[in-house]
mmCIF file of C-alpha atoms in Angstrom:
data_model
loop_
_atom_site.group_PDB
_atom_site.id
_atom_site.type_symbol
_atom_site.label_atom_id
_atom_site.label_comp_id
_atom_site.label_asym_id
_atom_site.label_seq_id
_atom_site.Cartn_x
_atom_site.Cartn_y
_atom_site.Cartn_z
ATOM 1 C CA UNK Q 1 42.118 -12.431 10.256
ATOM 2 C CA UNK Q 2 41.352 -10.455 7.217
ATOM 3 C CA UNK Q 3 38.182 -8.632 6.772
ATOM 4 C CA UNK Q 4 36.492 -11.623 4.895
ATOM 5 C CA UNK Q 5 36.765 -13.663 7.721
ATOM 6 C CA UNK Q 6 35.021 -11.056 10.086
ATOM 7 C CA UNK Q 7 32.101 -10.584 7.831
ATOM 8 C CA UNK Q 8 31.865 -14.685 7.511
ATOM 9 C CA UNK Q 9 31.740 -14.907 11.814
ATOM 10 C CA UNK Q 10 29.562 -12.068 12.120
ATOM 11 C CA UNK Q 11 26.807 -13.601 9.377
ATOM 12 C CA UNK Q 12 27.596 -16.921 11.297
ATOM 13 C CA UNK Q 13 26.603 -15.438 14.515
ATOM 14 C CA UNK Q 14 24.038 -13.515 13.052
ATOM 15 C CA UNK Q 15 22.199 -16.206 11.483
ATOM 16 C CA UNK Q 16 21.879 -18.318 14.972
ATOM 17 C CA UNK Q 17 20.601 -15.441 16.479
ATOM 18 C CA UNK Q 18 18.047 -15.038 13.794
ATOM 19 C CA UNK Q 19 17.103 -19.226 14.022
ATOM 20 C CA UNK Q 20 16.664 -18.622 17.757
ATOM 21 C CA UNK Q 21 14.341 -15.838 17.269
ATOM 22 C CA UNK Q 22 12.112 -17.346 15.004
ATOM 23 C CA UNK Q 23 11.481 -20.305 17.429
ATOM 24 C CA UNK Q 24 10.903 -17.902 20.579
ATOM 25 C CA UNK Q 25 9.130 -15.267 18.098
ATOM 26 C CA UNK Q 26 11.228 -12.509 20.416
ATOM 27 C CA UNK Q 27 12.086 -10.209 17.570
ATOM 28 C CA UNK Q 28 13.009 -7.148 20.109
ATOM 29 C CA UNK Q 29 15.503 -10.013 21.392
ATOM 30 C CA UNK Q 30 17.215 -9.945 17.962
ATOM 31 C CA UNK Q 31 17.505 -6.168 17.278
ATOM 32 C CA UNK Q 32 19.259 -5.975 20.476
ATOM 33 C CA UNK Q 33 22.129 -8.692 19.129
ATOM 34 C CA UNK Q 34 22.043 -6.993 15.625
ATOM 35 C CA UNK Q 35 22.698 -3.306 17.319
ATOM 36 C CA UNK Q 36 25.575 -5.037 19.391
ATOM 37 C CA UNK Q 37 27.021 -6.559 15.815
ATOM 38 C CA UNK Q 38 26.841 -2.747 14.080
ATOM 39 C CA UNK Q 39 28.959 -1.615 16.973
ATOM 40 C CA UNK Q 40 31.929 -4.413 16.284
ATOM 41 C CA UNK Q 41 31.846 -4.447 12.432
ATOM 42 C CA UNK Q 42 29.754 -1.131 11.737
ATOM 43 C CA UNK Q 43 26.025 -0.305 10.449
ATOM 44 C CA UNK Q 44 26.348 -0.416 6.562
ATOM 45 C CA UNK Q 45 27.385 -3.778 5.676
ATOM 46 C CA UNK Q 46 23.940 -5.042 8.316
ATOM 47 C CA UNK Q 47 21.814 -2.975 6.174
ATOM 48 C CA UNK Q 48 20.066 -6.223 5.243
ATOM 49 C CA UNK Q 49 20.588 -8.624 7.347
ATOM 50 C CA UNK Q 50 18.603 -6.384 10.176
ATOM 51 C CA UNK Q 51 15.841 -6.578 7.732
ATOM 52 C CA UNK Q 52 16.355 -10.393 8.009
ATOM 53 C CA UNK Q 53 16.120 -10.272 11.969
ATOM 54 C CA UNK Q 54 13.521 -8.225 12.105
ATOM 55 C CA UNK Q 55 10.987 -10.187 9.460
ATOM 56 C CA UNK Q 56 12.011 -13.528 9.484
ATOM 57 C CA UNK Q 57 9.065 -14.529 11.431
ATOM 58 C CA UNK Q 58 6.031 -13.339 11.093
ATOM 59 C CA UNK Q 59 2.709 -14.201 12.197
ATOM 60 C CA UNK Q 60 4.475 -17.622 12.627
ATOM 61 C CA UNK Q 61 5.393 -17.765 9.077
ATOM 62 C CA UNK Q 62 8.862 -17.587 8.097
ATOM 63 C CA UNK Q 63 9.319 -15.637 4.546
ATOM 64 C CA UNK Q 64 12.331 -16.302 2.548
ATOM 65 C CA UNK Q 65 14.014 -16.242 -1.026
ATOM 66 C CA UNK Q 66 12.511 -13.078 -2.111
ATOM 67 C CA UNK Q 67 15.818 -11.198 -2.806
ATOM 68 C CA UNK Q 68 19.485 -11.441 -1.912
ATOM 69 C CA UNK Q 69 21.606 -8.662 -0.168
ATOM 70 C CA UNK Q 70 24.043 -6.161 -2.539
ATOM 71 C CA UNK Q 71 26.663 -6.363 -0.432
ATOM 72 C CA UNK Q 72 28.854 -9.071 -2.034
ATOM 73 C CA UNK Q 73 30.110 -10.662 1.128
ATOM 74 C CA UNK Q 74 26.329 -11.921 1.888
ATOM 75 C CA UNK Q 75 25.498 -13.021 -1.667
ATOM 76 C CA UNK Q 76 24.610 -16.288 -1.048
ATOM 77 C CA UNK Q 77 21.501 -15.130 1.467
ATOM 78 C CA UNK Q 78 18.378 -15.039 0.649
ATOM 79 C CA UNK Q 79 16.516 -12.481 2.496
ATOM 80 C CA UNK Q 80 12.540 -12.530 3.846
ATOM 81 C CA UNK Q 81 10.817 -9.297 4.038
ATOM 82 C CA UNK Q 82 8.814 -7.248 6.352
ATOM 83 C CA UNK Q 83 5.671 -8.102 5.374
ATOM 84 C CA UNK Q 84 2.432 -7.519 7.845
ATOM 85 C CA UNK Q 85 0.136 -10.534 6.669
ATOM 86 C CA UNK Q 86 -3.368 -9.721 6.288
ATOM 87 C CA UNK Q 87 -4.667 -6.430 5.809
ATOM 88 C CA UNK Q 88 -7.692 -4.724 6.172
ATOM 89 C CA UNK Q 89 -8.516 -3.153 2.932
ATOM 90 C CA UNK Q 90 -11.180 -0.376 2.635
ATOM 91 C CA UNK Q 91 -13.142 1.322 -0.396
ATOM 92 C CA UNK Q 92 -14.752 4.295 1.777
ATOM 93 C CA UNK Q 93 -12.751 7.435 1.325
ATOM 94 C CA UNK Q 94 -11.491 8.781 -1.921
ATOM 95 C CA UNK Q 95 -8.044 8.242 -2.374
ATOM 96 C CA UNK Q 96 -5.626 11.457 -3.187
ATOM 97 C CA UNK Q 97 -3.042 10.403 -5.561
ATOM 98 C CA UNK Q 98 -0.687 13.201 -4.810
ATOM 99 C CA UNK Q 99 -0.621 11.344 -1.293
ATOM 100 C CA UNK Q 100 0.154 8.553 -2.493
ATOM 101 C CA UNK Q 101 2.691 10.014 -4.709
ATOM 102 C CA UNK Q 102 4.329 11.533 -1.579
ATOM 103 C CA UNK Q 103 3.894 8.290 -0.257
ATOM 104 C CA UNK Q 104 6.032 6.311 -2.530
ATOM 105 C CA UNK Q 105 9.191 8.403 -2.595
ATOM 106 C CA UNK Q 106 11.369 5.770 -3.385
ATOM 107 C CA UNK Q 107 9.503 5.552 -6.798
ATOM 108 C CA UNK Q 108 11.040 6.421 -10.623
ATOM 109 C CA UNK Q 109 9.012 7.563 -13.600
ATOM 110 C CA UNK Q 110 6.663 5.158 -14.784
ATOM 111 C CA UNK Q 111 6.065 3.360 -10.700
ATOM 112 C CA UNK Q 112 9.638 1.943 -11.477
ATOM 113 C CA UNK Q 113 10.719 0.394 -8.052
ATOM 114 C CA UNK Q 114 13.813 -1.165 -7.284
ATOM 115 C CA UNK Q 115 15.019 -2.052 -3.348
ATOM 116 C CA UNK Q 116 17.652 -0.474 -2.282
ATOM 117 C CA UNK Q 117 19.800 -2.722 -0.584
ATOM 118 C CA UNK Q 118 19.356 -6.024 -2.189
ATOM 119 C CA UNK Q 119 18.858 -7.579 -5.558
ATOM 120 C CA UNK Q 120 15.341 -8.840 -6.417
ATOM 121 C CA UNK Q 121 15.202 -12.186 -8.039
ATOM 122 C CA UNK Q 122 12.849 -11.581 -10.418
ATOM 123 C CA UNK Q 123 12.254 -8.184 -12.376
ATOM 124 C CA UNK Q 124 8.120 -8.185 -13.024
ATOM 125 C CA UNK Q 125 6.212 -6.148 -14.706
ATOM 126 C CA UNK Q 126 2.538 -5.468 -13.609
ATOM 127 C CA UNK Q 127 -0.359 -5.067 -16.444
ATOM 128 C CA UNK Q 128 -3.290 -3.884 -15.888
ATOM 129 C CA UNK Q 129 -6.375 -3.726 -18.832
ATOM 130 C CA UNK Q 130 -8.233 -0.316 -18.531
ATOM 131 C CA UNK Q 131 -10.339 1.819 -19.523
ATOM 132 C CA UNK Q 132 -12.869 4.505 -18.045
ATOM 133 C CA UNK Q 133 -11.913 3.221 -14.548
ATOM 134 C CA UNK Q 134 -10.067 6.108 -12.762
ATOM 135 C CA UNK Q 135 -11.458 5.848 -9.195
ATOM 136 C CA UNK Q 136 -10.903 2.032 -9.248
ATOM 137 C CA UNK Q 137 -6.900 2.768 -10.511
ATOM 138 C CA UNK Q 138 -6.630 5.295 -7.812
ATOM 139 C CA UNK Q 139 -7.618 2.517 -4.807
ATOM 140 C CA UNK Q 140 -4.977 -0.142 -6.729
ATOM 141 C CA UNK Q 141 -2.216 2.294 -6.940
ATOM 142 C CA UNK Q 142 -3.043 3.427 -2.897
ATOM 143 C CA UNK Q 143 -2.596 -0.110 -1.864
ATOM 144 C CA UNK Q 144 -0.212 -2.068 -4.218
ATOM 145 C CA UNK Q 145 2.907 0.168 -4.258
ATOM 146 C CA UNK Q 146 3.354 -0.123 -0.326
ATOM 147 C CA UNK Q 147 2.682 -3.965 -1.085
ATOM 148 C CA UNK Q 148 4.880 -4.556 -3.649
ATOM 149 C CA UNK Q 149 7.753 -2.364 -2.180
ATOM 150 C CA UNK Q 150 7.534 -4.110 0.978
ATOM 151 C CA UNK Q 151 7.781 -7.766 -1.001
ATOM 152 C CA UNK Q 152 10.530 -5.793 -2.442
ATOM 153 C CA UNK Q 153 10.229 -6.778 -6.137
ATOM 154 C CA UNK Q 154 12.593 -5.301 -8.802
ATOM 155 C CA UNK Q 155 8.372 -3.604 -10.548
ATOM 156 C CA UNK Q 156 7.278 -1.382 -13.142
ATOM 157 C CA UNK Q 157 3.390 -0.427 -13.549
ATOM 158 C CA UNK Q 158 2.192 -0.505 -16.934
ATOM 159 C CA UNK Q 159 -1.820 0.397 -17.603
ATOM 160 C CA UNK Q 160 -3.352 -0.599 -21.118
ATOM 161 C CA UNK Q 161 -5.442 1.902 -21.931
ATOM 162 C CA UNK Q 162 -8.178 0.745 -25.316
ATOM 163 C CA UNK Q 163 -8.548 4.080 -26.898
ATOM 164 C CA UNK Q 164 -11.808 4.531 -28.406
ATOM 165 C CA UNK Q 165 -15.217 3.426 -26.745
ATOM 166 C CA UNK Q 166 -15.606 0.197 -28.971
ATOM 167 C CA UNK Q 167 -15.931 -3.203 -27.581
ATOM 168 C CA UNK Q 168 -13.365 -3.997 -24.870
ATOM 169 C CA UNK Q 169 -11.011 -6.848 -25.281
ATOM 170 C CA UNK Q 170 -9.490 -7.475 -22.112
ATOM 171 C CA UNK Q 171 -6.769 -10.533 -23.086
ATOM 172 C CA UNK Q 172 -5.746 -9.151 -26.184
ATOM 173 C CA UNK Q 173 -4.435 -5.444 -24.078
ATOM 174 C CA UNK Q 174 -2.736 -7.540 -21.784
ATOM 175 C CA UNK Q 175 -0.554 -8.784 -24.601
ATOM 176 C CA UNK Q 176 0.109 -5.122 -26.112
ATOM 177 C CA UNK Q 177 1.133 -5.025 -22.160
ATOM 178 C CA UNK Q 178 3.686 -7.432 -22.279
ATOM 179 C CA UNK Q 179 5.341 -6.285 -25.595
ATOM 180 C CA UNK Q 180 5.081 -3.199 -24.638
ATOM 181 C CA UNK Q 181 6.929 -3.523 -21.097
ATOM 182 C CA UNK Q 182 9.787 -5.741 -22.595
ATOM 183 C CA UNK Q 183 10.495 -2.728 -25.039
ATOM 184 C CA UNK Q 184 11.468 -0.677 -21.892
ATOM 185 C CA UNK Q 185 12.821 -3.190 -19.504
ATOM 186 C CA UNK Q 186 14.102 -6.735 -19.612
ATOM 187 C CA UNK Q 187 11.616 -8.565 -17.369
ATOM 188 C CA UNK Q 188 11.313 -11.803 -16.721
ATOM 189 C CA UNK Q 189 7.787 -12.219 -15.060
ATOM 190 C CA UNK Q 190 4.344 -10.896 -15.445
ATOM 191 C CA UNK Q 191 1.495 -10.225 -13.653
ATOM 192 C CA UNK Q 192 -1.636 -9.275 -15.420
ATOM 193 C CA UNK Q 193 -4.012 -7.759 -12.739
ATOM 194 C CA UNK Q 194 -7.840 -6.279 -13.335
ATOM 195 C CA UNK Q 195 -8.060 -2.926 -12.122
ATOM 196 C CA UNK Q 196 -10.178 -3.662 -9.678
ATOM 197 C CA UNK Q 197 -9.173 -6.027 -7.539
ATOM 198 C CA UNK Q 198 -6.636 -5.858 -4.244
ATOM 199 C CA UNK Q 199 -5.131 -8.276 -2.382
ATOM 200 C CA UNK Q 200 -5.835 -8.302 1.433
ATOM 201 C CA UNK Q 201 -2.203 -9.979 2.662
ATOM 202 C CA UNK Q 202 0.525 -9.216 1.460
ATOM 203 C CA UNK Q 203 1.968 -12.144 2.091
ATOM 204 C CA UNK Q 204 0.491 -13.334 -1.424
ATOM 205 C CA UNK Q 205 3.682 -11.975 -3.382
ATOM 206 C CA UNK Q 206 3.395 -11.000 -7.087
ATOM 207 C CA UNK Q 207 5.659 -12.950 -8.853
ATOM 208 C CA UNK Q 208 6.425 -15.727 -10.628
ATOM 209 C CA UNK Q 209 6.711 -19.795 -9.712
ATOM 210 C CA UNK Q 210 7.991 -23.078 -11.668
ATOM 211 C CA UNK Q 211 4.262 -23.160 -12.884
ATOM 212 C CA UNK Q 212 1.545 -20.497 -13.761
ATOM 213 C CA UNK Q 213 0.241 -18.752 -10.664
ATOM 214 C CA UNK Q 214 -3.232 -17.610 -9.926
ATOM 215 C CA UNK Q 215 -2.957 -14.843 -7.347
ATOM 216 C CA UNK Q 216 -6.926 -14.016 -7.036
ATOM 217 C CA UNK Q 217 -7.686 -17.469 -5.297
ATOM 218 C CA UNK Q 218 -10.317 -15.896 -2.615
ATOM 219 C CA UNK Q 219 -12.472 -13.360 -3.822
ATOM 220 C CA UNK Q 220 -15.197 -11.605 -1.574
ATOM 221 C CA UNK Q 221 -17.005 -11.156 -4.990
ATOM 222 C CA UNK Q 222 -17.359 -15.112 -4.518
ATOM 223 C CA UNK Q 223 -17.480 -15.443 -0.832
ATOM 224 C CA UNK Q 224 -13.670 -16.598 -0.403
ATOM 225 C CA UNK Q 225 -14.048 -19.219 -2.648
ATOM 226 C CA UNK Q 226 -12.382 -20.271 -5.802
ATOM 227 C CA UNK Q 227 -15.556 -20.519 -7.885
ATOM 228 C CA UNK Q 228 -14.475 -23.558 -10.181
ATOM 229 C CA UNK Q 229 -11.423 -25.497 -10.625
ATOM 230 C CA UNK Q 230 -10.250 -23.922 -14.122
ATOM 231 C CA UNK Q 231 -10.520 -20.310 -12.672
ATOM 232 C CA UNK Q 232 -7.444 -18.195 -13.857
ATOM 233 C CA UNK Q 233 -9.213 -14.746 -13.836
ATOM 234 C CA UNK Q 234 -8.326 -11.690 -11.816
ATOM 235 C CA UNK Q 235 -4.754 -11.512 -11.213
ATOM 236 C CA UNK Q 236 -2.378 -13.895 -12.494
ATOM 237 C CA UNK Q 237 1.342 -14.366 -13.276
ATOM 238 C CA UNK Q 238 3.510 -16.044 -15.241
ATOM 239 C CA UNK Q 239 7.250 -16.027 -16.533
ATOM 240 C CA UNK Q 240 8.558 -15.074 -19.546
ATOM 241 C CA UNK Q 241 8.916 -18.474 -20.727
ATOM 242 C CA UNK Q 242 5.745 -19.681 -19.921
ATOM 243 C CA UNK Q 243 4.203 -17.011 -21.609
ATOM 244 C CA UNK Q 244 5.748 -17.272 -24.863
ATOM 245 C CA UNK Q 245 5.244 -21.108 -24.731
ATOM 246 C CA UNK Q 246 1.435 -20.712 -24.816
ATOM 247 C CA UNK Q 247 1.699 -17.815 -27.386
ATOM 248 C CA UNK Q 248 0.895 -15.469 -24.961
ATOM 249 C CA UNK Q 249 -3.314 -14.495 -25.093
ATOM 250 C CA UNK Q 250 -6.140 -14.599 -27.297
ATOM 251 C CA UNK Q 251 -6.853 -11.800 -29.197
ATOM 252 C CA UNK Q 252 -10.403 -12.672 -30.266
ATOM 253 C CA UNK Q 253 -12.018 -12.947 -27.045
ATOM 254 C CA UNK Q 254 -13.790 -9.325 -27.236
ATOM 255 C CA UNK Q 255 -16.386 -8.506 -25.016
ATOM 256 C CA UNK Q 256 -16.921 -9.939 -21.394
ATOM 257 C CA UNK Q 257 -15.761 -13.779 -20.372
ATOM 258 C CA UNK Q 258 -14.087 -16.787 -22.180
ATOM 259 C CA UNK Q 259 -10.505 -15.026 -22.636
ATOM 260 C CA UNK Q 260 -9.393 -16.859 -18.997
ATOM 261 C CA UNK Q 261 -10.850 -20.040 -19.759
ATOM 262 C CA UNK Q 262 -9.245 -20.333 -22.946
ATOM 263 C CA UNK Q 263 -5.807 -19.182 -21.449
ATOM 264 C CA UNK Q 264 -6.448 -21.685 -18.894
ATOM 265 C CA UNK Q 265 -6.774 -24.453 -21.452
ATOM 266 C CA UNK Q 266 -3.451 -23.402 -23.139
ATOM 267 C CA UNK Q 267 -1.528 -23.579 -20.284
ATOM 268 C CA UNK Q 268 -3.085 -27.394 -19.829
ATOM 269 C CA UNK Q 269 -2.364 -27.832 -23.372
ATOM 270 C CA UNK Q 270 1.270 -26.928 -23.039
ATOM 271 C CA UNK Q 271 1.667 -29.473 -20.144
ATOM 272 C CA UNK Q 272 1.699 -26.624 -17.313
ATOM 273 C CA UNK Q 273 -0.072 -26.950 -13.688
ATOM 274 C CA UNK Q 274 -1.491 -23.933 -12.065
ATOM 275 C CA UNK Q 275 0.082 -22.705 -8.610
ATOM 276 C CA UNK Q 276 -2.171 -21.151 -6.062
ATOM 277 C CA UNK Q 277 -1.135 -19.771 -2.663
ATOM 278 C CA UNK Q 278 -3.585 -20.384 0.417
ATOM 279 C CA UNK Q 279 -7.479 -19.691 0.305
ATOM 280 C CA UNK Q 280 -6.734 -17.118 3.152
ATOM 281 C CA UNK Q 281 -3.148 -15.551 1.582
ATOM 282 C CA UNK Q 282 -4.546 -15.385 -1.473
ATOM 283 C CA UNK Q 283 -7.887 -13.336 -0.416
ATOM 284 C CA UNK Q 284 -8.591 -10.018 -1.931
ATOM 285 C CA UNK Q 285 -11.507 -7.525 -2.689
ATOM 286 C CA UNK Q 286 -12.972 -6.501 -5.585
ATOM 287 C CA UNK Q 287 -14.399 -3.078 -5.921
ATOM 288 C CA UNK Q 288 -18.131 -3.474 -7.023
ATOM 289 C CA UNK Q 289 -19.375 -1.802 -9.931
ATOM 290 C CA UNK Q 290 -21.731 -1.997 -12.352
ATOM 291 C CA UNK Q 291 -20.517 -3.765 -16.192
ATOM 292 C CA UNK Q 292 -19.251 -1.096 -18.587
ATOM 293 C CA UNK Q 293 -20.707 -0.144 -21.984
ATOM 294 C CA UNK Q 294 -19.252 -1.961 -24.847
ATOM 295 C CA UNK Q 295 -18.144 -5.282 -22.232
ATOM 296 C CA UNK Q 296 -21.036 -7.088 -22.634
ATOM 297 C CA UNK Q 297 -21.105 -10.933 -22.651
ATOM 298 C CA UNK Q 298 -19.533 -12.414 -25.810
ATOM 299 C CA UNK Q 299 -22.099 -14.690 -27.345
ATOM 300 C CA UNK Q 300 -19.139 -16.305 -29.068
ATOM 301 C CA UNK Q 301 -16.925 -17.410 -25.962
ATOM 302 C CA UNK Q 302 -18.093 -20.969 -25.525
ATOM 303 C CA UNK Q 303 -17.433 -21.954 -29.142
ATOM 304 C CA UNK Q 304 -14.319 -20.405 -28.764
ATOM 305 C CA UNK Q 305 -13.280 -21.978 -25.631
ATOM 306 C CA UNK Q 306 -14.184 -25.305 -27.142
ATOM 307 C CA UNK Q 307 -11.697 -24.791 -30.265
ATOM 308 C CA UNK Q 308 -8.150 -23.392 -28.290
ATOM 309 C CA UNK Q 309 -6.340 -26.293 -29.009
ATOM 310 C CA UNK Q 310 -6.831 -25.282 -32.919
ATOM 311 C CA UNK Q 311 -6.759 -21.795 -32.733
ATOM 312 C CA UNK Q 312 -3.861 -21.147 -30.023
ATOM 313 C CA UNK Q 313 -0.923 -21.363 -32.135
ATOM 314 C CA UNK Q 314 -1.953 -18.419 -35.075
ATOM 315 C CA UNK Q 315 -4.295 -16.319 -32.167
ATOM 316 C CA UNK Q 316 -1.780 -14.277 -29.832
ATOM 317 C CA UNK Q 317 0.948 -13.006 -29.436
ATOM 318 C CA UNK Q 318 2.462 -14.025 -32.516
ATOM 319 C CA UNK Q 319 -0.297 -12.427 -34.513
ATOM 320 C CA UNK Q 320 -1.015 -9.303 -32.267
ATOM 321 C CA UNK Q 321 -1.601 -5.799 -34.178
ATOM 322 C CA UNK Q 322 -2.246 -2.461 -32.481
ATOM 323 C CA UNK Q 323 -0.914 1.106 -32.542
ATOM 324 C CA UNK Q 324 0.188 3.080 -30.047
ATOM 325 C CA UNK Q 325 -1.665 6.384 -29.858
ATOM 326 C CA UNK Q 326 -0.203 8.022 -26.769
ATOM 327 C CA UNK Q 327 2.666 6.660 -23.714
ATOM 328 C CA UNK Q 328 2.396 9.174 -20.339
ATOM 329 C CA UNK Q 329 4.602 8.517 -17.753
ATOM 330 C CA UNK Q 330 3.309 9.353 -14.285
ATOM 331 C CA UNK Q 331 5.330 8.783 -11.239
ATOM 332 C CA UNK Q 332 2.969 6.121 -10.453
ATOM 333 C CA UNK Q 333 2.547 4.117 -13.576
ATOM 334 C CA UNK Q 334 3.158 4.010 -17.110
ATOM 335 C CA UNK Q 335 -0.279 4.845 -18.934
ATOM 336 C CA UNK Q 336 -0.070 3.374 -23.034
ATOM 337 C CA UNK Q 337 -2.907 4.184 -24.971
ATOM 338 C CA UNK Q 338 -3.340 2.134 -27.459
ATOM 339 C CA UNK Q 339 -5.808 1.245 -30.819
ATOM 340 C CA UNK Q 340 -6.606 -2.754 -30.969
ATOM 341 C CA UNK Q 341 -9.038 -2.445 -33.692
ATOM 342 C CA UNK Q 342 -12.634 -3.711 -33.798
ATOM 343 C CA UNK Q 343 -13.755 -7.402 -33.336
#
C-alpha cells in the first residue's frame, strides 16, 4: 500500500486509542501507543495528533473543534487542546513584562500568534478600551497570551488608547478597534475585553459562536453571579457578521454605563440570542480599582438605552470618526492611539 493508506491506518488506530483513553482517563496509556506509532511511520506527521492524545480529556471534559492539523493527510480532524481548566489567578506581585515577553517566544510584532502545527478556525482579534491603566494591561497580557496560545487561536492584540484626558467613551474605541484590526488582518471574530478583567479557566475559549457570546458570565466583582439577564459587559465576542449586522457600537454612550445595554438591545433587535459558557468556565477576576477621572456616570444612558431601536442604524459603525494620532507595535500588543472627539 501506498503511503496514503499508511497514514489512513495509523489515524485509524490512533483515534481508538485516543476513544479508549478518554473513557479510562489513562493519558500516560496513550503516549505510550503514540511513541510506538512515531517509530513505524515517524515523529513529524504525529505532531498533532499527540497533542490530541494527550488533551482530549481533561478534567473529564473532552475539548474539540478548536483547530485542524496542517498536515494535509489529517485535514478532516478537528483537534482539542491542552488546556488546564481552572486557574488560580493572582493580583499580588508586579508583573515584569520583559518576562513575559521572554515568555511568549512564539509571538510576532503586534502579540500576533499563530499555532504552529495546525490551522485555527477562526482568526480573532482581541480589543481592549484603555487608557491610564498600565499596571492593569501588564496582569492581562501576563495571563492571556499563555491562555490564548494554549486554546491555540489564529490572535492579534490590539489596545485603544483615547488620547487626551477628556471624557472616556468606552463602546465607541472598541469600534475604532475593529476597523482598525481589519486594516491589518482579515479577521473574522472579535473579542472586545476591559482591561481589567481575566478569566480563571481557560477552558472559556475566546472566540466566536452561531450567536453573540458573553465570556464574563461569573465575576468575583459580583460574587460569581451574572448580575441581570441583559448583562453583555466585560468581555464579549462576536463574528464579523454579527457585528456589522447590528452596526457595530454606539458612539454616544460617553462616560460610564449604558453602552452594553444598548448593544445588548441591538443584538435582540437584530433577532440574535446571547451564548454563555458555564457559571464556573466562564468565572474570572476583576482587578479592583477605584473609577477614573473623566468616566463618570452618564446622566444620559437611560434615555438612550430606551431609544436604540431609533438611533442604532445612523449611531456606529457606519458613522464612526476619529484620527489616528500614533500606532506602536510592541511584541506584546498593538497600542493605537487615537482622537474620538468630545461628547
Amino acid at each position: 500500500p501506498g503511503e496514503s493508506s499508511v497514514y489512513l491506518s495509523a489515524r485509524r488506530d490512533l483515534r481508538s486509542h485516543i476513544i479508549l483513553m478518554c473513557f479510562r482517563a489513562t493519558i500516560m496509556r496513550s503516549r505510550h501507543l503514540l511513541r510506538e506509532k512515531e517509530q513505524k511511520i515517524g515523529k513529524g506527521s504525529l505532531s498533532c495528533l499527540r497533542q490530541e492524545a494527550n488533551c482530549c480529556c481533561i478534567r473529564g471534559v473532552f475539548l474539540f473543534h478548536i483547530c485542524k492539523p496542517s498536515d494535509p493527510h489529517f485535514r478532516s480532524l478537528s483537534l482539542p487542546i491542552p488546556l488546564v481548566g481552572p486557574m488560580r489567578v493572582e493580583f499580588s506581585e508586579p508583573v515584569n513584562l520583559d518576562m513575559v515577553r521572554k515568555g511568549n517566544p512564539q509571538l510576532g510584532m503586534g502579540g500576533r500568534y499563530k499555532p504552529n502545527d495546525c490551522v485555527a478556525l477562526q482568526k480573532v482579534a482581541i480589543i481592549i478600551p484603555f487608557r491610564n491603566r498600565g499596571e492593569h494591561l501588564k496582569y492581562w497580557l501576563h495571563y492571556l497570551h499563555p491562555i490564548l496560545q494554549r486554546q491555540q487561536l489564529d490572535y492579534g492584540i490590539y489596545v485603544i488608547q483615547q488620547d487626551g484626558e477628556g471624557t472616556f467613551n468606552r463602546a465607541k474605541l472598541l469600534n475604532v478597534g475593529y476597523v482598525e484590526a481589519l486594516k491589518e488582518y482579515d479577521y473574522d471574530c472579535f473579542v472586545f475585553s476591559d482591561v481589567d478583567i481575566i478569566p480563571m479557566d481557560d477552558r472559556n475559549t475566546y472566540k466566536c459562536s452561531s450567536q453573540p457570546r458573553h465570556l464574563s458570565v461569573s465575576m468575583d466583582k459580583f460574587g460569581f453571579r451574572l448580575p441581570y439577564k441583559q448583562y453583555f459587559g466585560g468581555v464579549s465576542a462576536m463574528s464579523k457578521e454579527q457585528f456589522q449586522k447590528i452596526n457595530g457600537f454606539p458612539n454616544n454612550y460617553w462616560g460610564w454605563g449604558g453602552e452594553d445595554d444598548d448593544i445588548f438591545n441591538r443584538l435582540v433587535f437584530q433577532g440574535m440570542k446571547i451564548s454563555r459558557p458555564s457559571g464556573d468556565m466562564g468565572k474570572c477576576r476583576m482587578i479592583r480599582h477605584s473609577r477614573d477621572k473623566k468616566n463618570e456616570p452618564n446622566p444620559q444612558r437611560f434615555r438612550r438605552i430606551s431609544h436604540t431601536r431609533q438611533t442604532m442604524k445612523t449611531d456606529g459603525i457606519k458613522s464612526l470618526s476619529y484620527k489616528v494620532v500614533d500606532i506602536e507595535k510592541d511584541l506584546l500588543y498593538t497600542q493605537i492611539t487615537v482622537d474620538i472627539g468630545k461628547p
